[in-house]
């Protein structure tokens, strides 16, 4: 194995990716599997399409059905994955929702749904996995999917902005506590990507044009654009990276 292969290989590793049935979670699953990891994809519906894409790159994938809006999902996921593998090496906290509404009209119910999934679940799933890593003293990798709205205010998505701004802080906070256990906690902040998350935006001609004209790369991102950063942060190549969030945004933040 060359030095480059050694640095980036995920051979023999096991990864959990939440929200693996579609969009960026699907892209991340394909990338980690292509690099050699066995991926456990958590989703509330079938991951058949992801399985097909993973198989197409010669990787392996197991679906774990769980609704992450319910905190009891954590024990279920850990139990199911642990029954099929000795060890979890990588956790990608990707599942997330967005609710578009003027701040003045946001309901408590919608607020709680976004914060519970995008923030509370990320923390407690990370905690559950990190407990095992601290116990077995072998370390691990956590990748939190942040957003441009970890840095900016956004328009008509106050609960989402709150959750994603929180996650970039959480990424730093967990890195501060867990780096000494050889646990790397880092984030990826995708820019404007063509997935279900942005369907509404892309269907709104004026918003879509505004966004596109502000992206230096002059195109929406794709799940494939996540491949490089995901493999990097899941592999030994990022061994001395702790608490940092990498933007994959076609230059949006550089403007
Ligand atoms: P997406 O296609 O809507 O994917 C979101 C994923 O989360 C889906 O797999 C979804 O499952 C899952 N999910 C939602 N609620 C769930 C629940 N209660 N239990 C289990 N899974 C649940 O959008 P995406 O763009 O790929 O989003 C992935 C992550 O990237 C999110 O955290 C998002 O905030 C973040 N992000 C996206 C963009 C962008 O421009 N697209 C930019 C920055 C950050 P279902 O298919 O069942 O809903």
PDB file of N, CA and C in Angstrom, residues 45-110:
ATOM      1  N   UNK A  45     -36.502   5.215   6.066  1.00  0.00           N
ATOM      2  CA  UNK A  45     -37.094   4.453   4.950  1.00  0.00           C
ATOM      3  C   UNK A  45     -35.984   3.699   4.212  1.00  0.00           C
ATOM      4  N   UNK A  46     -36.389   2.919   3.229  1.00  0.00           N
ATOM      5  CA  UNK A  46     -35.450   2.021   2.541  1.00  0.00           C
ATOM      6  C   UNK A  46     -34.231   2.745   1.954  1.00  0.00           C
ATOM      7  N   UNK A  47     -33.097   2.090   2.059  1.00  0.00           N
ATOM      8  CA  UNK A  47     -31.850   2.623   1.492  1.00  0.00           C
ATOM      9  C   UNK A  47     -31.457   1.831   0.237  1.00  0.00           C
ATOM     10  N   UNK A  48     -32.463   1.272  -0.450  1.00  0.00           N
ATOM     11  CA  UNK A  48     -32.183   0.392  -1.597  1.00  0.00           C
ATOM     12  C   UNK A  48     -31.310   1.098  -2.644  1.00  0.00           C
ATOM     13  N   UNK A  49     -31.610   2.365  -2.906  1.00  0.00           N
ATOM     14  CA  UNK A  49     -30.843   3.099  -3.932  1.00  0.00           C
ATOM     15  C   UNK A  49     -29.387   3.272  -3.502  1.00  0.00           C
ATOM     16  N   UNK A  50     -29.200   3.560  -2.202  1.00  0.00           N
ATOM     17  CA  UNK A  50     -27.837   3.729  -1.685  1.00  0.00           C
ATOM     18  C   UNK A  50     -27.071   2.412  -1.781  1.00  0.00           C
ATOM     19  N   UNK A  51     -27.744   1.327  -1.410  1.00  0.00           N
ATOM     20  CA  UNK A  51     -27.114   0.001  -1.476  1.00  0.00           C
ATOM     21  C   UNK A  51     -26.632  -0.270  -2.899  1.00  0.00           C
ATOM     22  N   UNK A  52     -27.474   0.057  -3.867  1.00  0.00           N
ATOM     23  CA  UNK A  52     -27.119  -0.157  -5.279  1.00  0.00           C
ATOM     24  C   UNK A  52     -25.878   0.666  -5.652  1.00  0.00           C
ATOM     25  N   UNK A  53     -25.871   1.922  -5.224  1.00  0.00           N
ATOM     26  CA  UNK A  53     -24.737   2.793  -5.558  1.00  0.00           C
ATOM     27  C   UNK A  53     -23.450   2.340  -4.860  1.00  0.00           C
ATOM     28  N   UNK A  54     -23.589   1.883  -3.619  1.00  0.00           N
ATOM     29  CA  UNK A  54     -22.421   1.382  -2.876  1.00  0.00           C
ATOM     30  C   UNK A  54     -21.879   0.125  -3.556  1.00  0.00           C
ATOM     31  N   UNK A  55     -22.788  -0.765  -3.929  1.00  0.00           N
ATOM     32  CA  UNK A  55     -22.347  -1.993  -4.604  1.00  0.00           C
ATOM     33  C   UNK A  55     -21.638  -1.668  -5.920  1.00  0.00           C
ATOM     34  N   UNK A  56     -22.113  -0.619  -6.593  1.00  0.00           N
ATOM     35  CA  UNK A  56     -21.523  -0.250  -7.888  1.00  0.00           C
ATOM     36  C   UNK A  56     -20.058   0.195  -7.747  1.00  0.00           C
ATOM     37  N   UNK A  57     -19.673   0.676  -6.555  1.00  0.00           N
ATOM     38  CA  UNK A  57     -18.261   1.049  -6.355  1.00  0.00           C
ATOM     39  C   UNK A  57     -17.503  -0.069  -5.614  1.00  0.00           C
ATOM     40  N   UNK A  58     -18.149  -1.224  -5.496  1.00  0.00           N
ATOM     41  CA  UNK A  58     -17.489  -2.380  -4.876  1.00  0.00           C
ATOM     42  C   UNK A  58     -17.493  -2.343  -3.369  1.00  0.00           C
ATOM     43  N   UNK A  59     -18.398  -1.552  -2.771  1.00  0.00           N
ATOM     44  CA  UNK A  59     -18.434  -1.420  -1.316  1.00  0.00           C
ATOM     45  C   UNK A  59     -19.534  -2.262  -0.685  1.00  0.00           C
ATOM     46  N   UNK A  60     -19.598  -2.222   0.646  1.00  0.00           N
ATOM     47  CA  UNK A  60     -20.626  -2.976   1.364  1.00  0.00           C
ATOM     48  C   UNK A  60     -21.410  -2.041   2.279  1.00  0.00           C
ATOM     49  N   UNK A  61     -22.683  -2.381   2.477  1.00  0.00           N
ATOM     50  CA  UNK A  61     -23.610  -1.462   3.131  1.00  0.00           C
ATOM     51  C   UNK A  61     -24.718  -2.246   3.817  1.00  0.00           C
ATOM     52  N   UNK A  62     -25.079  -1.852   5.017  1.00  0.00           N
ATOM     53  CA  UNK A  62     -26.217  -2.456   5.728  1.00  0.00           C
ATOM     54  C   UNK A  62     -27.152  -1.336   6.159  1.00  0.00           C
ATOM     55  N   UNK A  63     -28.439  -1.532   5.894  1.00  0.00           N
ATOM     56  CA  UNK A  63     -29.409  -0.490   6.280  1.00  0.00           C
ATOM     57  C   UNK A  63     -29.886  -0.715   7.705  1.00  0.00           C
ATOM     58  N   UNK A  64     -30.043   0.367   8.434  1.00  0.00           N
ATOM     59  CA  UNK A  64     -30.600   0.309   9.800  1.00  0.00           C
ATOM     60  C   UNK A  64     -31.793   1.262   9.822  1.00  0.00           C
ATOM     61  N   UNK A  65     -32.986   0.694   9.940  1.00  0.00           N
ATOM     62  CA  UNK A  65     -34.173   1.552   9.915  1.00  0.00           C
ATOM     63  C   UNK A  65     -34.435   2.124  11.315  1.00  0.00           C
ATOM     64  N   UNK A  66     -34.450   3.449  11.405  1.00  0.00           N
ATOM     65  CA  UNK A  66     -34.725   4.106  12.689  1.00  0.00           C
ATOM     66  C   UNK A  66     -35.217   5.522  12.429  1.00  0.00           C
ATOM     67  N   UNK A  67     -36.151   5.957  13.262  1.00  0.00           N
ATOM     68  CA  UNK A  67     -36.625   7.336  13.171  1.00  0.00           C
ATOM     69  C   UNK A  67     -35.854   8.160  14.190  1.00  0.00           C
ATOM     70  N   UNK A  68     -35.021   9.049  13.692  1.00  0.00           N
ATOM     71  CA  UNK A  68     -34.116   9.802  14.572  1.00  0.00           C
ATOM     72  C   UNK A  68     -34.804  10.953  15.303  1.00  0.00           C
ATOM     73  N   UNK A  69     -36.115  11.105  15.091  1.00  0.00           N
ATOM     74  CA  UNK A  69     -36.804  12.138  15.877  1.00  0.00           C
ATOM     75  C   UNK A  69     -37.115  11.596  17.275  1.00  0.00           C
ATOM     76  N   UNK A  70     -36.883  10.292  17.460  1.00  0.00           N
ATOM     77  CA  UNK A  70     -37.163   9.646  18.742  1.00  0.00           C
ATOM     78  C   UNK A  70     -35.829   9.242  19.388  1.00  0.00           C
ATOM     79  N   UNK A  71     -35.579   9.737  20.583  1.00  0.00           N
ATOM     80  CA  UNK A  71     -34.283   9.487  21.224  1.00  0.00           C
ATOM     81  C   UNK A  71     -34.014   7.996  21.488  1.00  0.00           C
ATOM     82  N   UNK A  72     -35.089   7.198  21.550  1.00  0.00           N
ATOM     83  CA  UNK A  72     -34.884   5.757  21.779  1.00  0.00           C
ATOM     84  C   UNK A  72     -34.190   5.107  20.580  1.00  0.00           C
ATOM     85  N   UNK A  73     -34.123   5.824  19.467  1.00  0.00           N
ATOM     86  CA  UNK A  73     -33.441   5.295  18.269  1.00  0.00           C
ATOM     87  C   UNK A  73     -31.965   5.019  18.573  1.00  0.00           C
ATOM     88  N   UNK A  74     -31.383   5.764  19.506  1.00  0.00           N
ATOM     89  CA  UNK A  74     -29.944   5.622  19.778  1.00  0.00           C
ATOM     90  C   UNK A  74     -29.617   4.203  20.228  1.00  0.00           C
ATOM     91  N   UNK A  75     -30.351   3.708  21.227  1.00  0.00           N
ATOM     92  CA  UNK A  75     -30.081   2.349  21.728  1.00  0.00           C
ATOM     93  C   UNK A  75     -30.322   1.315  20.643  1.00  0.00           C
ATOM     94  N   UNK A  76     -31.367   1.539  19.875  1.00  0.00           N
ATOM     95  CA  UNK A  76     -31.702   0.591  18.794  1.00  0.00           C
ATOM     96  C   UNK A  76     -30.566   0.526  17.759  1.00  0.00           C
ATOM     97  N   UNK A  77     -30.070   1.697  17.368  1.00  0.00           N
ATOM     98  CA  UNK A  77     -28.999   1.747  16.353  1.00  0.00           C
ATOM     99  C   UNK A  77     -27.741   1.058  16.883  1.00  0.00           C
ATOM    100  N   UNK A  78     -27.355   1.428  18.104  1.00  0.00           N
ATOM    101  CA  UNK A  78     -26.116   0.868  18.669  1.00  0.00           C
ATOM    102  C   UNK A  78     -26.261  -0.658  18.816  1.00  0.00           C
ATOM    103  N   UNK A  79     -27.431  -1.110  19.281  1.00  0.00           N
ATOM    104  CA  UNK A  79     -27.633  -2.552  19.465  1.00  0.00           C
ATOM    105  C   UNK A  79     -27.581  -3.277  18.122  1.00  0.00           C
ATOM    106  N   UNK A  80     -28.266  -2.699  17.129  1.00  0.00           N
ATOM    107  CA  UNK A  80     -28.321  -3.375  15.818  1.00  0.00           C
ATOM    108  C   UNK A  80     -26.939  -3.419  15.156  1.00  0.00           C
ATOM    109  N   UNK A  81     -26.240  -2.304  15.202  1.00  0.00           N
ATOM    110  CA  UNK A  81     -24.911  -2.267  14.580  1.00  0.00           C
ATOM    111  C   UNK A  81     -23.956  -3.190  15.349  1.00  0.00           C
ATOM    112  N   UNK A  82     -24.034  -3.142  16.665  1.00  0.00           N
ATOM    113  CA  UNK A  82     -23.119  -3.956  17.486  1.00  0.00           C
ATOM    114  C   UNK A  82     -23.357  -5.456  17.307  1.00  0.00           C
ATOM    115  N   UNK A  83     -24.579  -5.816  16.928  1.00  0.00           N
ATOM    116  CA  UNK A  83     -24.854  -7.244  16.720  1.00  0.00           C
ATOM    117  C   UNK A  83     -24.220  -7.731  15.416  1.00  0.00           C
ATOM    118  N   UNK A  84     -23.814  -6.780  14.564  1.00  0.00           N
ATOM    119  CA  UNK A  84     -23.273  -7.172  13.252  1.00  0.00           C
ATOM    120  C   UNK A  84     -21.804  -6.832  13.072  1.00  0.00           C
ATOM    121  N   UNK A  85     -21.242  -6.062  13.983  1.00  0.00           N
ATOM    122  CA  UNK A  85     -19.829  -5.701  13.852  1.00  0.00           C
ATOM    123  C   UNK A  85     -19.207  -5.567  15.232  1.00  0.00           C
ATOM    124  N   UNK A  86     -17.920  -5.817  15.294  1.00  0.00           N
ATOM    125  CA  UNK A  86     -17.227  -5.747  16.576  1.00  0.00           C
ATOM    126  C   UNK A  86     -17.115  -4.312  17.075  1.00  0.00           C
ATOM    127  N   UNK A  87     -16.922  -3.400  16.101  1.00  0.00           N
ATOM    128  CA  UNK A  87     -16.569  -2.045  16.481  1.00  0.00           C
ATOM    129  C   UNK A  87     -17.127  -1.021  15.497  1.00  0.00           C
ATOM    130  N   UNK A  88     -17.493   0.140  16.033  1.00  0.00           N
ATOM    131  CA  UNK A  88     -17.852   1.281  15.185  1.00  0.00           C
ATOM    132  C   UNK A  88     -16.607   2.168  15.159  1.00  0.00           C
ATOM    133  N   UNK A  89     -16.197   2.617  13.974  1.00  0.00           N
ATOM    134  CA  UNK A  89     -14.995   3.463  13.889  1.00  0.00           C
ATOM    135  C   UNK A  89     -15.315   4.909  13.523  1.00  0.00           C
ATOM    136  N   UNK A  90     -16.426   5.084  12.799  1.00  0.00           N
ATOM    137  CA  UNK A  90     -16.730   6.408  12.227  1.00  0.00           C
ATOM    138  C   UNK A  90     -18.222   6.673  12.414  1.00  0.00           C
ATOM    139  N   UNK A  91     -18.540   7.884  12.843  1.00  0.00           N
ATOM    140  CA  UNK A  91     -19.955   8.290  12.909  1.00  0.00           C
ATOM    141  C   UNK A  91     -20.133   9.572  12.102  1.00  0.00           C
ATOM    142  N   UNK A  92     -21.034   9.541  11.138  1.00  0.00           N
ATOM    143  CA  UNK A  92     -21.339  10.763  10.367  1.00  0.00           C
ATOM    144  C   UNK A  92     -22.756  11.208  10.726  1.00  0.00           C
ATOM    145  N   UNK A  93     -22.849  12.329  11.419  1.00  0.00           N
ATOM    146  CA  UNK A  93     -24.145  12.892  11.795  1.00  0.00           C
ATOM    147  C   UNK A  93     -24.642  13.761  10.648  1.00  0.00           C
ATOM    148  N   UNK A  94     -25.390  13.126   9.752  1.00  0.00           N
ATOM    149  CA  UNK A  94     -25.812  13.823   8.530  1.00  0.00           C
ATOM    150  C   UNK A  94     -27.306  14.134   8.489  1.00  0.00           C
ATOM    151  N   UNK A  95     -28.143  13.265   9.066  1.00  0.00           N
ATOM    152  CA  UNK A  95     -29.596  13.473   8.953  1.00  0.00           C
ATOM    153  C   UNK A  95     -29.970  14.846   9.475  1.00  0.00           C
ATOM    154  N   UNK A  96     -30.825  15.530   8.733  1.00  0.00           N
ATOM    155  CA  UNK A  96     -31.230  16.856   9.176  1.00  0.00           C
ATOM    156  C   UNK A  96     -32.457  17.308   8.407  1.00  0.00           C
ATOM    157  N   UNK A  97     -33.233  18.196   9.037  1.00  0.00           N
ATOM    158  CA  UNK A  97     -34.404  18.745   8.352  1.00  0.00           C
ATOM    159  C   UNK A  97     -34.346  20.262   8.387  1.00  0.00           C
ATOM    160  N   UNK A  98     -35.113  20.860   7.473  1.00  0.00           N
ATOM    161  CA  UNK A  98     -35.181  22.321   7.402  1.00  0.00           C
ATOM    162  C   UNK A  98     -36.660  22.701   7.296  1.00  0.00           C
ATOM    163  N   UNK A  99     -37.067  23.730   8.003  1.00  0.00           N
ATOM    164  CA  UNK A  99     -38.451  24.225   7.904  1.00  0.00           C
ATOM    165  C   UNK A  99     -38.376  25.692   7.501  1.00  0.00           C
ATOM    166  N   UNK A 100     -39.001  26.001   6.382  1.00  0.00           N
ATOM    167  CA  UNK A 100     -38.952  27.378   5.873  1.00  0.00           C
ATOM    168  C   UNK A 100     -40.207  28.129   6.291  1.00  0.00           C
ATOM    169  N   UNK A 101     -40.001  29.202   7.057  1.00  0.00           N
ATOM    170  CA  UNK A 101     -41.133  30.000   7.562  1.00  0.00           C
ATOM    171  C   UNK A 101     -40.599  31.340   8.066  1.00  0.00           C
ATOM    172  N   UNK A 102     -41.395  32.389   7.903  1.00  0.00           N
ATOM    173  CA  UNK A 102     -41.003  33.671   8.496  1.00  0.00           C
ATOM    174  C   UNK A 102     -40.844  33.479  10.004  1.00  0.00           C
ATOM    175  N   UNK A 103     -39.812  34.085  10.571  1.00  0.00           N
ATOM    176  CA  UNK A 103     -39.541  33.909  12.011  1.00  0.00           C
ATOM    177  C   UNK A 103     -40.788  34.196  12.844  1.00  0.00           C
ATOM    178  N   UNK A 104     -41.548  35.167  12.434  1.00  0.00           N
ATOM    179  CA  UNK A 104     -42.710  35.614  13.206  1.00  0.00           C
ATOM    180  C   UNK A 104     -43.789  34.520  13.315  1.00  0.00           C
ATOM    181  N   UNK A 105     -43.766  33.565  12.383  1.00  0.00           N
ATOM    182  CA  UNK A 105     -44.814  32.528  12.348  1.00  0.00           C
ATOM    183  C   UNK A 105     -44.346  31.135  12.783  1.00  0.00           C
ATOM    184  N   UNK A 106     -43.089  30.997  13.187  1.00  0.00           N
ATOM    185  CA  UNK A 106     -42.578  29.667  13.535  1.00  0.00           C
ATOM    186  C   UNK A 106     -43.319  29.115  14.763  1.00  0.00           C
ATOM    187  N   UNK A 107     -43.738  27.857  14.693  1.00  0.00           N
ATOM    188  CA  UNK A 107     -44.452  27.243  15.822  1.00  0.00           C
ATOM    189  C   UNK A 107     -43.467  26.495  16.728  1.00  0.00           C
ATOM    190  N   UNK A 108     -43.889  26.263  17.956  1.00  0.00           N
ATOM    191  CA  UNK A 108     -43.065  25.523  18.912  1.00  0.00           C
ATOM    192  C   UNK A 108     -42.811  24.111  18.384  1.00  0.00           C
ATOM    193  N   UNK A 109     -43.838  23.533  17.779  1.00  0.00           N
ATOM    194  CA  UNK A 109     -43.723  22.159  17.285  1.00  0.00           C
ATOM    195  C   UNK A 109     -42.638  22.061  16.192  1.00  0.00           C
ATOM    196  N   UNK A 110     -42.692  22.996  15.252  1.00  0.00           N
ATOM    197  CA  UNK A 110     -41.694  22.975  14.165  1.00  0.00           C
ATOM    198  C   UNK A 110     -40.296  23.247  14.708  1.00  0.00           C
TER     199      UNK A 110
END
